[in-house]
mmCIF file of C-alpha atoms in Angstrom:
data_model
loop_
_atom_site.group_PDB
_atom_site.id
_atom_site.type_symbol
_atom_site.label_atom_id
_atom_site.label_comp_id
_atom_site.label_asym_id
_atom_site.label_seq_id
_atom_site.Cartn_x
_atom_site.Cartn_y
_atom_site.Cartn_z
ATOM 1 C CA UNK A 1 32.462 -115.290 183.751
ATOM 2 C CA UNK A 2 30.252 -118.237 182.143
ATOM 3 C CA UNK A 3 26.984 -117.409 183.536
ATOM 4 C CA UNK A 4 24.618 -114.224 183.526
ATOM 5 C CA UNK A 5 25.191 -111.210 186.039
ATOM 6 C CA UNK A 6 22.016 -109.372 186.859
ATOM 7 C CA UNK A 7 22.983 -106.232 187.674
ATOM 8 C CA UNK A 8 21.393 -102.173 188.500
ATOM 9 C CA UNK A 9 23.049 -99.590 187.381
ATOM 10 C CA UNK A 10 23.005 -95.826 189.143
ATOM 11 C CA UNK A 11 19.985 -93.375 189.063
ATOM 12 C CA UNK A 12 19.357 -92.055 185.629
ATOM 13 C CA UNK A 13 17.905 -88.794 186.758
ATOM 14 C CA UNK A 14 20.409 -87.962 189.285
ATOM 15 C CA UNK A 15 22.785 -87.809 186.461
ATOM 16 C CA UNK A 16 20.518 -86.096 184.214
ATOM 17 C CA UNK A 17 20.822 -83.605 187.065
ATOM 18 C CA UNK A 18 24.390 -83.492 186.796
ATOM 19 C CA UNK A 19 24.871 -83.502 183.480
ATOM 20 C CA UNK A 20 22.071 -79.934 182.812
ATOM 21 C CA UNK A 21 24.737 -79.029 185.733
ATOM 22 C CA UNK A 22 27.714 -79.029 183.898
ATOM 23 C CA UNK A 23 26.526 -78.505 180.627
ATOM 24 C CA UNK A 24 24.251 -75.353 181.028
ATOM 25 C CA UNK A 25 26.937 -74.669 183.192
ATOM 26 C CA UNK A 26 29.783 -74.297 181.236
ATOM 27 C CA UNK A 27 27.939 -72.407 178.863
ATOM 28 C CA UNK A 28 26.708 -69.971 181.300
ATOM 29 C CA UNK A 29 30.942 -69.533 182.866
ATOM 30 C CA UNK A 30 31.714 -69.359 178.734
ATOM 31 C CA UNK A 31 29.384 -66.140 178.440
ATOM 32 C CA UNK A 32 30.007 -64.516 181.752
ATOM 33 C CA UNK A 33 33.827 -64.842 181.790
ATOM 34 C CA UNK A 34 34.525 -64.973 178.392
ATOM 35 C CA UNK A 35 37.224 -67.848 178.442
ATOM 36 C CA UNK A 36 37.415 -71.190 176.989
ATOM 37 C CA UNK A 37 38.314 -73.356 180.148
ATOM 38 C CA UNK A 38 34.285 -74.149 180.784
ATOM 39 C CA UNK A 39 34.509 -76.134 177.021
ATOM 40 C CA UNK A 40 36.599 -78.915 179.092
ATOM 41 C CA UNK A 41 33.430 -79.446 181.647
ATOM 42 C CA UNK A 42 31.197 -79.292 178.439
ATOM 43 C CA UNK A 43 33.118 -82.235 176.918
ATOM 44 C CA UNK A 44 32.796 -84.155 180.191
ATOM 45 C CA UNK A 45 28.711 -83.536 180.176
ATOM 46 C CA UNK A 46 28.896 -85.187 177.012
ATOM 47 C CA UNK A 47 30.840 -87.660 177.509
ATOM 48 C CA UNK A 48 28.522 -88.371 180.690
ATOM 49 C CA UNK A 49 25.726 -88.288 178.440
ATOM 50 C CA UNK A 50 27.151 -91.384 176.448
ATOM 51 C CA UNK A 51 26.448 -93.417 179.245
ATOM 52 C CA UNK A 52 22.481 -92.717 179.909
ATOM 53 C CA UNK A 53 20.349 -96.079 179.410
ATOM 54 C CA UNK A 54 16.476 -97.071 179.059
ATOM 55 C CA UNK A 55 15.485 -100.405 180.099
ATOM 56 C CA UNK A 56 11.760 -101.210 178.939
ATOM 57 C CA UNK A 57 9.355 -103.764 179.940
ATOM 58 C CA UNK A 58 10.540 -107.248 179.141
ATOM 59 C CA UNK A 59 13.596 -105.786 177.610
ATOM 60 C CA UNK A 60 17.019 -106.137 178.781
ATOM 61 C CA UNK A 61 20.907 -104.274 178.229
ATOM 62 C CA UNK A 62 23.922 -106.419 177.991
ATOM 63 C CA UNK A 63 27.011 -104.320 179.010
ATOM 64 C CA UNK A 64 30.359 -104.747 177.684
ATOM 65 C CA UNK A 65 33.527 -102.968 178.977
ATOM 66 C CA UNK A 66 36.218 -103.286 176.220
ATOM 67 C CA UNK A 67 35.182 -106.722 175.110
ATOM 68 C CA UNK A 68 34.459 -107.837 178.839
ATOM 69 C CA UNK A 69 30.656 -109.239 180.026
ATOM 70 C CA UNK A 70 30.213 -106.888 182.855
ATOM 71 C CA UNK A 71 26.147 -107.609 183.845
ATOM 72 C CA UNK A 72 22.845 -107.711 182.677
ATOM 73 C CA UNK A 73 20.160 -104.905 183.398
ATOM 74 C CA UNK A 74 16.493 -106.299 183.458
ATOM 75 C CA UNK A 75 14.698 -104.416 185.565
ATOM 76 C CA UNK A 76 13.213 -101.505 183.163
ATOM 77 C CA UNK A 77 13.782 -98.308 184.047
ATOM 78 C CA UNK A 78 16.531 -95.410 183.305
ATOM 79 C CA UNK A 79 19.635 -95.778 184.535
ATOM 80 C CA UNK A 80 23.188 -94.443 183.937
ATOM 81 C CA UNK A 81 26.877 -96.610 183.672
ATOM 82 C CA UNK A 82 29.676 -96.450 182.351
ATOM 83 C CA UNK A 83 30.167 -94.773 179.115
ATOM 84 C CA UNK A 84 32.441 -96.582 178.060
ATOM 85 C CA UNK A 85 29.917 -99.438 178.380
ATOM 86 C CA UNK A 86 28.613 -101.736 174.951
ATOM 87 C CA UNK A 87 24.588 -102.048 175.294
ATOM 88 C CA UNK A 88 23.797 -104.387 173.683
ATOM 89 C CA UNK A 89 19.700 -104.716 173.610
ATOM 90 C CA UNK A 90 18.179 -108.056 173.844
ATOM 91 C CA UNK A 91 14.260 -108.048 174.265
ATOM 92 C CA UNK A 92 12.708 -110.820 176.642
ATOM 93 C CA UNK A 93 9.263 -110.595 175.269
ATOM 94 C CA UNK A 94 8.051 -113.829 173.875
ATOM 95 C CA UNK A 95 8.501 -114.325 170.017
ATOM 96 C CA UNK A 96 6.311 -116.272 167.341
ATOM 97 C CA UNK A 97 8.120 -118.424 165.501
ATOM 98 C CA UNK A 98 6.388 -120.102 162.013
ATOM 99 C CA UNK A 99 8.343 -122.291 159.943
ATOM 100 C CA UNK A 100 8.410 -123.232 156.264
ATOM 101 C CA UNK A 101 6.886 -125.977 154.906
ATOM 102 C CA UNK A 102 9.191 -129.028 154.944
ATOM 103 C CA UNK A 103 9.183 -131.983 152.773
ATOM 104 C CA UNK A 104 10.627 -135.032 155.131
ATOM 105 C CA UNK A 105 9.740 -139.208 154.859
ATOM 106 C CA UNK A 106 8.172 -140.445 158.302
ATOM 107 C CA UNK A 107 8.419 -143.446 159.701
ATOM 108 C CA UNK A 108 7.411 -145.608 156.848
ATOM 109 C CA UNK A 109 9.116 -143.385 154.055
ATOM 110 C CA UNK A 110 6.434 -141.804 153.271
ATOM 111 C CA UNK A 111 6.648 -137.880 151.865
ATOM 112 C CA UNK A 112 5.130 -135.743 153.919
ATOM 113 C CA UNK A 113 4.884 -131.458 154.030
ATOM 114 C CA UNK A 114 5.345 -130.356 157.666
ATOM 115 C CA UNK A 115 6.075 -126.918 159.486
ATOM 116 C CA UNK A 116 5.386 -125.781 163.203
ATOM 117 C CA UNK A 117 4.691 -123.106 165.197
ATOM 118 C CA UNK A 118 6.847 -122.256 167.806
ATOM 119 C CA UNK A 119 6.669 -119.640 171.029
ATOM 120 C CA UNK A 120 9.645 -118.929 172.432
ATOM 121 C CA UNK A 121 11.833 -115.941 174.609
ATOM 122 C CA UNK A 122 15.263 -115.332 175.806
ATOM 123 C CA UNK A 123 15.933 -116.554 179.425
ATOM 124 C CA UNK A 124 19.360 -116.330 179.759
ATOM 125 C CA UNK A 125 20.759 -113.388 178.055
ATOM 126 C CA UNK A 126 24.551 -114.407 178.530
ATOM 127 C CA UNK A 127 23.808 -117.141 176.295
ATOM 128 C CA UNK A 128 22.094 -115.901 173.758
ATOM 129 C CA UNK A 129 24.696 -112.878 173.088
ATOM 130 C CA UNK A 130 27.599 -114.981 173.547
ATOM 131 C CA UNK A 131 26.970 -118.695 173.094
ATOM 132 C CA UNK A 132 26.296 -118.495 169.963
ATOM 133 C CA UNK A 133 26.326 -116.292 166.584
ATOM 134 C CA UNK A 134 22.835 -115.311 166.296
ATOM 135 C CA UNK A 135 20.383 -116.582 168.300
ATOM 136 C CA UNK A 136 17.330 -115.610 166.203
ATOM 137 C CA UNK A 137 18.708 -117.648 163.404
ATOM 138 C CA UNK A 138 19.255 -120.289 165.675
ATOM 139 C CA UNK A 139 16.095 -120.681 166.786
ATOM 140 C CA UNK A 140 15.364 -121.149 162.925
ATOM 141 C CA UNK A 141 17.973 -123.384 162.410
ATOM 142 C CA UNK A 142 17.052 -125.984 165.035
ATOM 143 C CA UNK A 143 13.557 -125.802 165.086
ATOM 144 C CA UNK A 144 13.987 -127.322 161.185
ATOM 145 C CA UNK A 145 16.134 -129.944 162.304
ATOM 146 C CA UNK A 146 14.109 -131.333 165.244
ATOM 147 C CA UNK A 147 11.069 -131.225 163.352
ATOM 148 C CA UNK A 148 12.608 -133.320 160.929
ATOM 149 C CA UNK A 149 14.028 -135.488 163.417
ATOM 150 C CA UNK A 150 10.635 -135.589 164.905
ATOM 151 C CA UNK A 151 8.602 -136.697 161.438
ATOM 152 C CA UNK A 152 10.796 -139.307 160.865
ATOM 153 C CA UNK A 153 10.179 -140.881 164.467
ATOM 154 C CA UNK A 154 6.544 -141.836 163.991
ATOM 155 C CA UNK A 155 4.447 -142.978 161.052
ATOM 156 C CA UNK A 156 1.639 -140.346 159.207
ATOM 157 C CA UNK A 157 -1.158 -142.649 160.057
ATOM 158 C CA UNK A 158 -1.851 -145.760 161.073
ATOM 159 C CA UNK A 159 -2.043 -148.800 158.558
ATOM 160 C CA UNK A 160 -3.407 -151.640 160.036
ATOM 161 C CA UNK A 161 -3.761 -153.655 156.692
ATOM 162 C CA UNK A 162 -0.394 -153.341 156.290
ATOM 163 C CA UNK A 163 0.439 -154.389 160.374
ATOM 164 C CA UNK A 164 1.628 -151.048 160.940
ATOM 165 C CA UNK A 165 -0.730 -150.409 163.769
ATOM 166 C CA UNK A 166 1.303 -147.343 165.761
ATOM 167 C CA UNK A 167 -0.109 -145.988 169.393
ATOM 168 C CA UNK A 168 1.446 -142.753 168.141
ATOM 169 C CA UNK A 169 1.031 -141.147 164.936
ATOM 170 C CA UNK A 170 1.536 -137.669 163.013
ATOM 171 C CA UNK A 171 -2.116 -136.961 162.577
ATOM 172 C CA UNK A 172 -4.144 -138.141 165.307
ATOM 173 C CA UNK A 173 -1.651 -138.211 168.477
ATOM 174 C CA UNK A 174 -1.578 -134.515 168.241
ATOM 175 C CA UNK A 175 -0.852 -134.096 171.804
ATOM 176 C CA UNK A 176 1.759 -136.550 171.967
ATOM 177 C CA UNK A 177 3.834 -135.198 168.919
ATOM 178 C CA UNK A 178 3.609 -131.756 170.755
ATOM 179 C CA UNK A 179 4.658 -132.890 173.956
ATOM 180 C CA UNK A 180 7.716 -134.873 172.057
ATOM 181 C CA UNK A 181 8.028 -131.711 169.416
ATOM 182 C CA UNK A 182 8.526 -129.103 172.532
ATOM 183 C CA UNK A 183 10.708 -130.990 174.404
ATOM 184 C CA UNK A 184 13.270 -131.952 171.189
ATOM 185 C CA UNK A 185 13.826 -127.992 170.589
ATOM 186 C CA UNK A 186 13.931 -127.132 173.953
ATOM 187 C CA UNK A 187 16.690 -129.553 174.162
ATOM 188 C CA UNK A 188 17.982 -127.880 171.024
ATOM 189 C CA UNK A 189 17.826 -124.502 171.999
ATOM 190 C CA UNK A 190 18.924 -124.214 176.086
ATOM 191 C CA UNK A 191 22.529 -124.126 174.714
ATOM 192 C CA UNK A 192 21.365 -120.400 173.399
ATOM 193 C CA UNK A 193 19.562 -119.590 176.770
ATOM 194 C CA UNK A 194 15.984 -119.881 175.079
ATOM 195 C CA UNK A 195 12.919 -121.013 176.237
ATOM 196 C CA UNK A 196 10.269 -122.965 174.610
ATOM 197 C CA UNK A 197 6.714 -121.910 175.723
ATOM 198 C CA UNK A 198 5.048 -123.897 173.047
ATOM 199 C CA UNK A 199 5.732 -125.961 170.157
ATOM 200 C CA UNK A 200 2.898 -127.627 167.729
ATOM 201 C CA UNK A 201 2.353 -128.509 164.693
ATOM 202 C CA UNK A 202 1.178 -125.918 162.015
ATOM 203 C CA UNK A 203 0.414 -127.536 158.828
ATOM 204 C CA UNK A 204 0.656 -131.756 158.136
ATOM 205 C CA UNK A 205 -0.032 -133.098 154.788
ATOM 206 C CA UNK A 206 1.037 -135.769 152.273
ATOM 207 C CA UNK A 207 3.365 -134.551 149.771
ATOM 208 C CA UNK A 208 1.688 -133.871 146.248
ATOM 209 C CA UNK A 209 3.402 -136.650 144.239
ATOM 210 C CA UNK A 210 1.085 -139.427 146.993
ATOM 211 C CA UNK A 211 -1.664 -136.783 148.332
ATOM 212 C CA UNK A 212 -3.661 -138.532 145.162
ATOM 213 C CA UNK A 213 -3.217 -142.022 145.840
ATOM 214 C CA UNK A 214 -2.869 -141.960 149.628
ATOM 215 C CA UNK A 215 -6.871 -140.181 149.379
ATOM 216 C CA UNK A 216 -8.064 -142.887 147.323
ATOM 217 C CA UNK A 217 -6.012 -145.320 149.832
ATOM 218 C CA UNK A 218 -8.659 -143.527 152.751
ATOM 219 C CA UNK A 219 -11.378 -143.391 150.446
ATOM 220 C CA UNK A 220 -10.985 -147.292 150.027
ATOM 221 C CA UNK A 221 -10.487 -148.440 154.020
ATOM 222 C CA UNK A 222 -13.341 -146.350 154.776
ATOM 223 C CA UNK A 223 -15.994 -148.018 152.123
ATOM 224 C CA UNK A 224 -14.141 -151.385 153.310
ATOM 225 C CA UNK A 225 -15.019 -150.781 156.759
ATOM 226 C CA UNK A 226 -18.151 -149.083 156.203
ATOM 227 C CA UNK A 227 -19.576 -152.593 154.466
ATOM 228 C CA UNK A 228 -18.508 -154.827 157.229
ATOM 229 C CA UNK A 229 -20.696 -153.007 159.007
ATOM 230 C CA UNK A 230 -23.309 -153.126 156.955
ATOM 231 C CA UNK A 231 -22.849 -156.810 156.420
ATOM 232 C CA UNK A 232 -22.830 -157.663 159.787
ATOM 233 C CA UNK A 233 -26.000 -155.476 160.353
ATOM 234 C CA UNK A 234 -27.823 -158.035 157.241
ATOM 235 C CA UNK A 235 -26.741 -160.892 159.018
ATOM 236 C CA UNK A 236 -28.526 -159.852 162.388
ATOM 237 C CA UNK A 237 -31.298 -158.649 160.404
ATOM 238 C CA UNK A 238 -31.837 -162.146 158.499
ATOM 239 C CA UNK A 239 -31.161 -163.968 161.297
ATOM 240 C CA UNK A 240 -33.564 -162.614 163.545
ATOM 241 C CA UNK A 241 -36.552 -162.933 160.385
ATOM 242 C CA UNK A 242 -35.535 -166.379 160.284
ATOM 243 C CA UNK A 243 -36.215 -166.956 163.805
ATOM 244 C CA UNK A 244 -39.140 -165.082 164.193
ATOM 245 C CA UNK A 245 -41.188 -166.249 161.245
ATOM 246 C CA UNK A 246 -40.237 -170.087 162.416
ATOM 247 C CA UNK A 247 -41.511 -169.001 165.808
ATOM 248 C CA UNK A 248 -44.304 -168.034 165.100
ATOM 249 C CA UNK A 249 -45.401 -170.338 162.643
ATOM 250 C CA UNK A 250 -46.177 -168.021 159.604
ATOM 251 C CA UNK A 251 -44.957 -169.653 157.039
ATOM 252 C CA UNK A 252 -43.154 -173.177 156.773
ATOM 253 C CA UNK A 253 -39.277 -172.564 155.099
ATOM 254 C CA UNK A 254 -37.152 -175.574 154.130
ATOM 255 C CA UNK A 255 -34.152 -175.140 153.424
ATOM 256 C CA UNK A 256 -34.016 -174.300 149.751
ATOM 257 C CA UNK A 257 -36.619 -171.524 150.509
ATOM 258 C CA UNK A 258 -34.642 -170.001 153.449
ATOM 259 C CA UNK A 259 -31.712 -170.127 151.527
ATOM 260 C CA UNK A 260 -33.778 -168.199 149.152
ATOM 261 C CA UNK A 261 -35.199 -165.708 150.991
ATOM 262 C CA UNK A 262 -31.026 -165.327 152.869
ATOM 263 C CA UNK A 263 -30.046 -164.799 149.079
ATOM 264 C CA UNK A 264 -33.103 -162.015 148.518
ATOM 265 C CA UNK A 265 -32.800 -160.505 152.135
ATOM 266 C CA UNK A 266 -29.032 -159.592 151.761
ATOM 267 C CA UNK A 267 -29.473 -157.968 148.083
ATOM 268 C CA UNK A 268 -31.898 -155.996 149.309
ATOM 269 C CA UNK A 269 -29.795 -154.883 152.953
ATOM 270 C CA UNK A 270 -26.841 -154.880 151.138
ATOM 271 C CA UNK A 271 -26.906 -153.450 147.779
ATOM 272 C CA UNK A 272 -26.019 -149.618 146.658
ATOM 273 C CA UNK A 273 -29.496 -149.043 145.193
ATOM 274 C CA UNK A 274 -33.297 -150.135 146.197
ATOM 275 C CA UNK A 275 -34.466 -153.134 144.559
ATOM 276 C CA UNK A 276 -37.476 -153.313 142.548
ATOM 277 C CA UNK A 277 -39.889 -156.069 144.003
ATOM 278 C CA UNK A 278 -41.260 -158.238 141.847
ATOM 279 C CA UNK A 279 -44.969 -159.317 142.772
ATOM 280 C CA UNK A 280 -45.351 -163.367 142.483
ATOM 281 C CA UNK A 281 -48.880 -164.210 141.064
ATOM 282 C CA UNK A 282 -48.267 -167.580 141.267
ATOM 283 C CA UNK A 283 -47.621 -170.192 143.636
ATOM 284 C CA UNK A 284 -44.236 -170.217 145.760
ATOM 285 C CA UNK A 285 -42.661 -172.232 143.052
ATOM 286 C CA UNK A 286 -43.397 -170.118 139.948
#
């Protein structure tokens, strides 16, 4: 047999019954008849009484008859089989699953610190007691591996500068990486009979020895991209002076004077700090 047997086994409480038969029964026949034949049904009792189960909620009892995969009881309850059976428990409840911190290289070779978090339960118990050695460190094992797999598939970030302009990336395609991320380890792990209920990412970071340079690298494309903005806000701005003083008529420009007043006007929209305006006594010249 390669596949799981759901199985039910007989009443527990009928053979509770039986076995309060025999065994206050024997003891009763030992006291009233003063022999020792009623020890043989006493052993029996208690060798029936090897063979009483409990089945909880979401649990589950793998039964083995001298090395043999006889079936799989599920459905929670108490029951009563063979005692010669091996029950081996195996609980069906989902598990949380949080990984170390993992130093990989994505995409671009980068160092990066990585772990995820992982939800996961037992679907087919045949597999997980028999397909492998231990599941639970299985789980472990290849959750590791595909999220190292998955890290070096696509880049931290995106790095335009550089033309490494990725649709997917580490830190912002966070739905993407845990659509890919779940479906790697459930790959992974449906030779052990589990199944992934959810897979994301935990923790993402640069790795100390670039965290340094690669937040000054940030620091830099932001200020870069927050004064083309600002440049192409001056430019509007002096353009539409320009055009409104010349329409009109307040004052007559050539072009050494609007070149002038381009120069003055972009300081001023431009620069870090307020200028200080200087007040001209004189005439336009002076």
């Amino acid at each position: 047999m390669k596949e799981e047997k759901i199985i039910v086994p007989a009443n527990g409480y009928l053979m509770l019954f039986v076995f309060l038969l025999l065994f206050i029964g024997s003891i009763g026949l030992i006291f009233a008849f003063k022999t020792g034949w009623p020890v043989l049904s006493m052993i029996v009792a208690l060798v029936l009484a090897a063979g009483f189960l409990m089945v909880q909620p979401n649990g589950s009892r793998v039964l083995l008859l001298f090395g043999k995969y006889v079936g799989t009881v599920k459905k929670n309850g108490f029951y009563w089989a063979n005692p010669f059976y091996t029950k081996k428990k195996i609980s069906l409840r989902a598990s949380n699953f949080d990984s170390e911190r993992l130093k990989v290289n994505d995409k671009l070779g980068n160092p990066v610190m990585i772990s995820t978090i992982l939800v996961w339960r037992v679907k087919n118990t045949y597999k997980a007691a028999f397909d492998v050695d231990n599941y639970e460190n299985f789980v472990r094992v290849q959750t590791d591996a595909a999220v190292r797999k998955l890290a070096s598939m696509y880049p931290y970030d995106n790095f335009a500068d550089e033309g490494h302009d990725e649709d997917i990336t580490l830190r912002s395609s966070v739905n993407e990486v845990s659509e890919a991320l779940e479906k790697e380890i459930d790959e992974r792990l449906s030779t052990a009979g589990i199944e992934v209920l959810e897979a994301r990412i935990g923790y993402l970071a640069y790795a100390q020895e670039i965290a340094n340079a690669m937040l000054k690298r940030q620091q830099a494309t932001a200020i870069v991209a927050a004064r083309h903005k600002i440049v192409e806000g001056a430019v509007s701005m002096v353009e539409m002076a320009i055009e409104q003083l010349s329409q009109k008529g307040v004052v007559d420009l050539d072009e050494e004077r609007k070149a002038a007043m381009v120069s003055n006007l972009m300081v001023v929209l431009c620069g870090d700090k307020e200028a200080a305006p200087v007040v001209n006594t004189g005439t336009l010249n002076h």
